[in-house]
XYZ file of N, CA and C in Angstrom:
474
model
N 65.556 73.364 101.323
C 65.858 72.237 102.248
C 67.444 72.077 102.100
N 68.005 72.040 103.247
C 69.560 71.797 103.208
C 69.822 70.323 102.810
N 70.951 70.297 101.975
C 71.384 69.042 101.612
C 72.752 68.796 102.407
N 73.225 67.596 102.458
C 74.493 67.084 103.235
C 75.112 66.121 102.308
N 76.419 66.435 102.323
C 77.449 65.264 101.714
C 78.602 65.048 102.732
N 79.302 64.047 102.490
C 80.483 63.662 103.310
C 81.478 63.208 102.150
N 82.716 63.901 102.250
C 83.769 63.613 101.227
C 85.003 63.283 101.989
N 85.799 62.542 101.362
C 87.201 62.326 101.931
C 88.097 63.505 101.558
N 88.908 63.888 102.468
C 90.053 64.819 102.241
C 91.297 64.322 102.912
N 92.409 64.765 102.525
C 93.724 64.439 103.171
C 93.695 64.597 104.682
N 92.628 65.332 105.257
C 92.631 65.595 106.684
C 91.610 65.026 107.260
N 90.788 64.182 106.734
C 89.624 63.385 107.307
C 88.401 63.705 106.366
N 87.341 63.074 107.028
C 86.057 63.271 106.316
C 85.561 64.614 106.516
N 85.126 65.231 105.466
C 84.503 66.733 105.551
C 83.032 66.543 105.419
N 82.381 67.204 106.128
C 80.822 67.402 106.109
C 80.513 68.640 105.283
N 79.689 68.595 104.303
C 79.263 69.929 103.556
C 77.663 69.957 103.679
N 77.289 71.177 103.968
C 75.824 71.411 103.899
C 75.553 72.698 103.169
N 74.389 72.622 102.585
C 74.034 73.900 101.817
C 72.695 73.607 100.957
N 72.169 74.676 100.521
C 70.854 74.640 99.624
C 71.133 75.753 98.559
N 70.099 75.964 97.824
C 70.126 76.931 96.756
C 70.651 78.329 97.094
N 70.673 78.654 98.212
C 71.150 79.955 98.703
C 72.596 80.007 99.044
N 73.206 78.782 99.052
C 74.709 78.681 99.337
C 75.121 77.735 100.210
N 76.332 77.539 100.471
C 76.957 76.583 101.491
C 76.902 77.313 102.834
N 76.328 76.627 103.649
C 76.265 76.956 105.022
C 77.224 76.450 106.091
N 77.809 75.274 105.603
C 78.700 74.541 106.551
C 79.732 73.690 105.730
N 81.078 73.701 106.067
C 81.816 72.792 105.714
C 82.847 72.479 107.096
N 82.778 71.345 107.461
C 83.516 71.040 108.641
C 84.360 69.654 108.467
N 85.411 69.651 109.073
C 86.137 68.376 108.944
C 85.886 67.684 110.245
N 85.640 66.333 110.210
C 85.229 65.549 111.334
C 86.324 64.733 111.875
N 86.233 64.346 113.114
C 87.167 63.545 113.769
C 86.730 62.104 113.915
N 85.445 62.017 113.309
C 84.698 60.580 113.162
C 84.692 60.147 111.757
N 84.744 58.820 111.590
C 84.406 58.432 110.190
C 83.065 58.236 109.948
N 82.617 59.074 108.921
C 81.355 59.057 108.383
C 81.349 58.403 107.054
N 80.391 57.581 106.561
C 80.387 56.946 105.135
C 80.219 58.215 104.180
N 81.289 58.031 103.189
C 81.388 59.063 102.212
C 79.992 58.927 101.353
N 79.650 60.095 100.977
C 78.375 60.207 100.135
C 78.665 59.766 98.626
N 78.053 58.919 98.078
C 78.253 58.410 96.829
C 77.618 59.244 95.652
N 76.474 59.809 95.890
C 75.799 60.574 95.098
C 75.709 62.071 95.740
N 76.488 62.944 95.035
C 76.642 64.277 95.750
C 75.468 65.163 95.279
N 74.642 65.839 96.149
C 73.499 66.488 95.800
C 73.894 67.715 94.857
N 73.097 68.058 93.936
C 73.301 68.987 92.967
C 73.832 70.385 93.654
N 73.326 70.758 94.689
C 73.620 72.131 95.178
C 74.948 72.125 95.958
N 75.596 70.905 96.136
C 76.937 70.890 96.780
C 77.983 70.460 95.682
N 77.609 70.075 94.541
C 78.533 69.560 93.446
C 79.816 70.497 93.237
N 79.489 71.773 93.138
C 80.639 72.730 92.822
C 81.652 72.831 93.927
N 80.995 72.823 95.331
C 81.687 72.880 96.346
C 82.680 71.755 96.423
N 82.218 70.517 96.311
C 83.037 69.313 96.366
C 84.071 69.395 95.189
N 83.704 69.760 94.019
C 84.760 69.995 92.889
C 85.791 70.904 93.465
N 85.507 72.188 93.846
C 86.398 73.052 94.268
C 87.347 72.662 95.419
N 86.892 71.976 96.331
C 87.499 71.412 97.444
C 88.693 70.465 97.014
N 88.213 69.472 95.988
C 88.978 68.522 95.338
C 90.167 69.278 94.810
N 89.906 70.275 94.060
C 91.036 71.105 93.250
C 91.932 71.708 94.313
N 91.348 72.104 95.352
C 92.227 72.749 96.394
C 93.113 71.716 96.913
N 92.785 70.500 97.457
C 93.522 69.584 97.856
C 94.564 68.992 96.826
N 94.168 69.021 95.550
C 95.135 68.661 94.483
C 96.091 69.685 94.309
N 95.924 70.876 94.751
C 96.933 71.893 94.571
C 96.803 72.819 93.214
N 95.520 72.583 92.655
C 95.153 73.358 91.488
C 94.370 74.508 91.689
N 93.932 74.540 92.919
C 92.975 75.804 93.121
C 93.338 76.592 94.382
N 93.418 77.962 94.174
C 93.868 78.759 95.327
C 92.761 79.725 95.745
N 91.746 79.932 94.934
C 90.555 80.786 95.384
C 89.288 79.976 95.076
N 88.380 80.073 95.983
C 86.966 79.542 95.842
C 86.067 80.501 95.322
N 85.043 80.117 94.576
C 84.090 80.878 93.980
C 82.759 80.049 94.127
N 82.293 80.364 95.421
C 81.084 79.619 95.771
C 80.051 80.684 96.529
N 78.813 80.451 96.351
C 77.804 81.311 97.134
C 77.894 80.677 98.635
N 78.037 81.531 99.646
C 78.080 81.087 100.964
C 76.875 81.747 101.710
N 76.455 80.880 102.663
C 75.353 81.451 103.572
C 75.485 80.798 104.944
N 76.476 81.297 105.466
C 76.763 80.634 107.124
C 75.773 81.344 107.884
N 75.514 80.622 108.982
C 74.770 81.174 110.016
C 75.590 81.793 111.068
N 75.225 83.038 111.472
C 75.990 83.637 112.537
C 75.351 85.108 112.732
N 76.114 85.803 113.723
C 75.791 87.157 113.985
C 76.283 88.159 112.947
N 75.788 89.275 112.882
C 76.413 90.164 112.085
C 77.944 90.456 112.205
N 78.467 90.494 113.360
C 79.734 90.610 113.595
C 80.638 89.489 113.200
N 80.069 88.281 113.402
C 80.725 87.094 113.045
C 80.932 87.032 111.438
N 79.902 87.409 110.770
C 79.889 87.379 109.393
C 80.789 88.514 108.841
N 80.798 89.654 109.576
C 81.875 90.634 109.059
C 83.233 90.187 109.255
N 83.590 89.338 110.225
C 84.915 88.651 110.528
C 85.072 87.717 109.535
N 84.223 86.793 109.342
C 84.399 85.688 108.196
C 84.507 86.375 106.942
N 83.908 87.472 106.455
C 84.082 88.051 105.200
C 85.589 88.627 105.035
N 86.058 89.241 106.266
C 87.508 89.696 106.190
C 88.471 88.540 106.185
N 88.146 87.347 106.782
C 89.033 86.221 106.696
C 89.051 85.644 105.269
N 87.918 85.734 104.535
C 87.742 85.149 103.295
C 88.782 85.984 102.369
N 89.033 87.307 102.722
C 89.847 88.002 101.766
C 91.421 87.778 101.943
N 91.856 87.061 102.950
C 93.176 86.682 103.154
C 93.707 85.719 102.033
N 94.729 86.296 101.240
C 95.234 85.448 100.062
C 95.812 84.214 100.438
N 95.707 83.170 99.555
C 96.214 81.874 99.560
C 97.711 82.117 99.878
N 98.275 81.328 100.756
C 99.726 81.264 100.993
C 100.183 82.354 101.882
N 99.366 83.202 102.534
C 99.706 84.207 103.439
C 98.940 84.089 104.687
N 99.410 84.796 105.778
C 98.833 84.707 107.056
C 98.654 86.100 107.574
N 97.763 86.311 108.509
C 97.578 87.616 109.301
C 97.537 87.170 110.636
N 97.764 88.150 111.586
C 97.548 87.928 112.923
C 96.115 88.271 113.384
N 95.634 87.869 114.697
C 94.442 88.145 115.139
C 94.416 89.885 115.381
N 95.518 90.243 115.618
C 95.657 91.792 115.822
C 95.358 92.539 114.433
N 96.116 92.131 113.528
C 96.034 92.698 112.170
C 94.554 92.579 111.714
N 93.920 91.480 111.833
C 92.628 91.226 111.395
C 91.567 92.227 112.213
N 91.860 92.272 113.571
C 91.048 93.221 114.326
C 91.246 94.692 113.886
N 92.447 95.104 113.520
C 92.688 96.468 113.034
C 92.001 96.717 111.755
N 91.951 95.595 110.748
C 91.314 95.801 109.534
C 89.929 95.973 109.750
N 89.407 95.317 110.820
C 87.788 95.479 111.112
C 87.446 96.781 111.918
N 88.724 97.675 112.072
C 88.306 98.991 112.720
C 88.511 99.051 114.020
N 88.816 97.940 114.856
C 88.860 98.007 116.364
C 89.948 97.043 116.927
N 91.159 97.558 117.056
C 92.298 96.672 117.521
C 91.911 96.056 118.996
N 91.018 96.681 119.712
C 90.760 96.204 120.976
C 89.809 94.999 120.850
N 89.210 94.810 119.730
C 88.228 93.666 119.658
C 88.941 92.414 119.246
N 90.229 92.235 119.700
C 90.867 90.957 119.207
C 90.369 89.690 119.794
N 89.769 89.678 121.088
C 89.152 88.535 121.523
C 88.010 88.073 120.837
N 87.223 89.162 120.534
C 85.935 88.936 119.755
C 86.189 88.427 118.478
N 87.170 88.922 117.803
C 87.622 88.568 116.518
C 88.019 87.050 116.609
N 88.933 86.724 117.550
C 89.329 85.328 117.701
C 88.232 84.478 117.967
N 87.215 84.909 118.777
C 86.146 84.019 118.990
C 85.238 83.771 117.878
N 85.069 84.764 117.064
C 84.297 84.622 115.773
C 85.053 83.787 114.820
N 86.373 83.893 114.805
C 87.272 83.019 113.830
C 86.975 81.554 114.300
N 87.063 81.384 115.568
C 86.746 79.890 116.182
C 85.375 79.453 115.738
N 84.479 80.139 115.501
C 83.071 79.735 115.305
C 82.881 79.638 113.595
N 83.859 79.830 112.800
C 83.770 79.852 111.418
C 83.111 78.464 110.954
N 82.012 78.456 110.355
C 81.276 77.193 109.936
C 81.913 76.763 108.589
N 82.675 77.436 108.026
C 82.991 77.080 106.551
C 84.538 76.859 106.401
N 84.884 75.731 106.806
C 86.372 75.157 106.718
C 86.966 75.433 105.310
N 88.059 76.043 105.326
C 89.027 76.217 104.220
C 88.597 77.254 103.352
N 87.252 77.178 102.896
C 86.712 78.284 101.900
C 86.889 79.645 102.647
N 86.514 79.713 103.765
C 86.680 80.820 104.822
C 87.920 80.537 105.547
N 89.182 80.725 105.141
C 90.521 80.317 105.552
C 90.914 80.686 106.974
N 90.234 80.375 108.032
C 90.503 80.628 109.346
C 91.893 80.160 109.653
N 92.530 78.978 108.966
C 93.607 78.604 109.285
C 94.796 79.519 108.974
N 94.503 80.645 108.123
C 95.516 81.538 107.934
C 95.582 82.737 108.917
N 94.921 82.543 110.085
C 94.976 83.531 110.973
C 95.826 83.015 112.230
N 96.943 83.660 112.677
C 97.829 83.159 113.586
C 98.180 84.125 114.580
N 98.869 83.681 115.659
C 99.285 84.590 116.752
C 100.082 85.803 116.189
N 100.124 86.910 116.908
C 101.109 87.955 116.513
C 102.521 87.590 116.573
N 102.955 86.689 117.375
C 104.354 86.205 117.323
C 104.679 85.058 116.416
N 103.685 84.833 115.451
C 103.806 83.734 114.404
C 103.378 82.417 114.883
N 102.820 82.185 116.098
C 102.557 80.974 116.605
C 101.172 80.478 115.971
N 101.068 79.168 115.869
C 99.730 78.627 115.528
C 98.841 78.407 116.705
N 98.100 79.543 116.888
C 97.075 79.567 118.069
C 96.028 78.564 117.699
N 95.093 78.464 118.713
C 94.192 77.409 118.623
C 93.253 77.447 117.267
N 92.920 76.153 116.884
C 92.249 75.933 115.613
C 91.280 74.810 115.865
N 90.027 75.082 115.509
C 88.883 74.146 115.883
C 89.120 72.832 115.208
N 89.764 72.702 114.112
C 90.180 71.353 113.448
C 91.318 70.793 113.805
N 91.974 71.350 114.897
C 93.117 70.760 115.544
C 94.506 71.445 114.927
N 95.455 71.716 115.770
C 96.713 72.325 115.294
C 97.454 71.633 114.111
N 97.281 70.318 114.231
C 98.109 69.453 113.185
C 97.506 69.781 111.870
N 96.124 69.947 111.759
C 95.392 70.288 110.445
C 95.877 71.571 110.037
N 95.867 72.568 110.900
C 96.203 74.021 110.719
C 97.776 73.944 110.086
N 98.599 73.319 110.707
C 99.913 73.223 110.122
C 99.980 72.543 108.738
N 99.150 71.536 108.518
C 99.107 70.847 107.172
C 98.590 71.869 106.128
N 97.486 72.535 106.477
C 97.017 73.484 105.526
C 97.902 74.785 105.286
N 98.571 75.209 106.138
C 99.532 76.124 106.050
C 100.707 75.861 105.050
N 101.262 74.646 105.337
C 102.200 73.962 104.543
C 101.933 73.587 103.209
N 100.499 73.226 102.984
C 99.949 73.068 101.719
C 99.960 74.274 100.806
N 99.657 75.365 101.458
C 99.494 76.533 100.796
C 100.917 77.350 100.630
N 101.989 76.921 101.335
C 103.109 77.725 101.338
C 103.971 77.667 100.110
N 104.420 78.812 99.605
C 105.057 78.723 98.368
C 106.543 78.128 98.461
N 106.910 77.844 99.713
C 108.264 77.338 100.076
C 107.974 75.966 100.508
N 108.009 74.800 99.597
C 107.952 73.456 100.112
C 109.048 73.038 100.731
N 108.863 72.334 101.890
C 109.856 71.614 102.397
C 110.417 70.475 101.881
N 111.563 70.258 101.379
C 112.075 69.108 100.735
C 112.343 68.029 101.775
N 112.234 66.899 101.407
C 112.386 65.753 102.292
C 113.935 65.456 102.360
N 114.404 65.079 103.524
C 115.853 64.876 103.665
C 116.061 63.262 103.379
N 115.063 62.500 103.326
C 115.292 61.075 103.143
C 114.377 60.602 102.047
């Protein structure tokens, strides 16, 4: 049976779903949900690791994942999960890595359907020209995540 929890993040409330086979969904919401006070046991580690990520003490996740998707989507998500913290790749680079540079639109579509926010870091996939192309969580969140992971922190002028 899938369990659900809602947690606060710097980017809004996140919904987590999973069961004993793994995490099936982590999404950021544009609506306010009541934060879960007692986290289900199967989601405790995911909540802990996400908190560490946002605190800046975690760069890699170690979670069992069980997203729902096609075989192709899962191949894309597995490739995305290998993108190192603090780096980006283009959709074209990702499609080349998967063995078909002509599949760029299919790769972009699969990236957009990624159900496991941050842990499968689709925010690290950008346009070939370096632009922040579409992001299901909103471009402002993508920008925040990339800045959060950047080894070059922007100093405030004021």
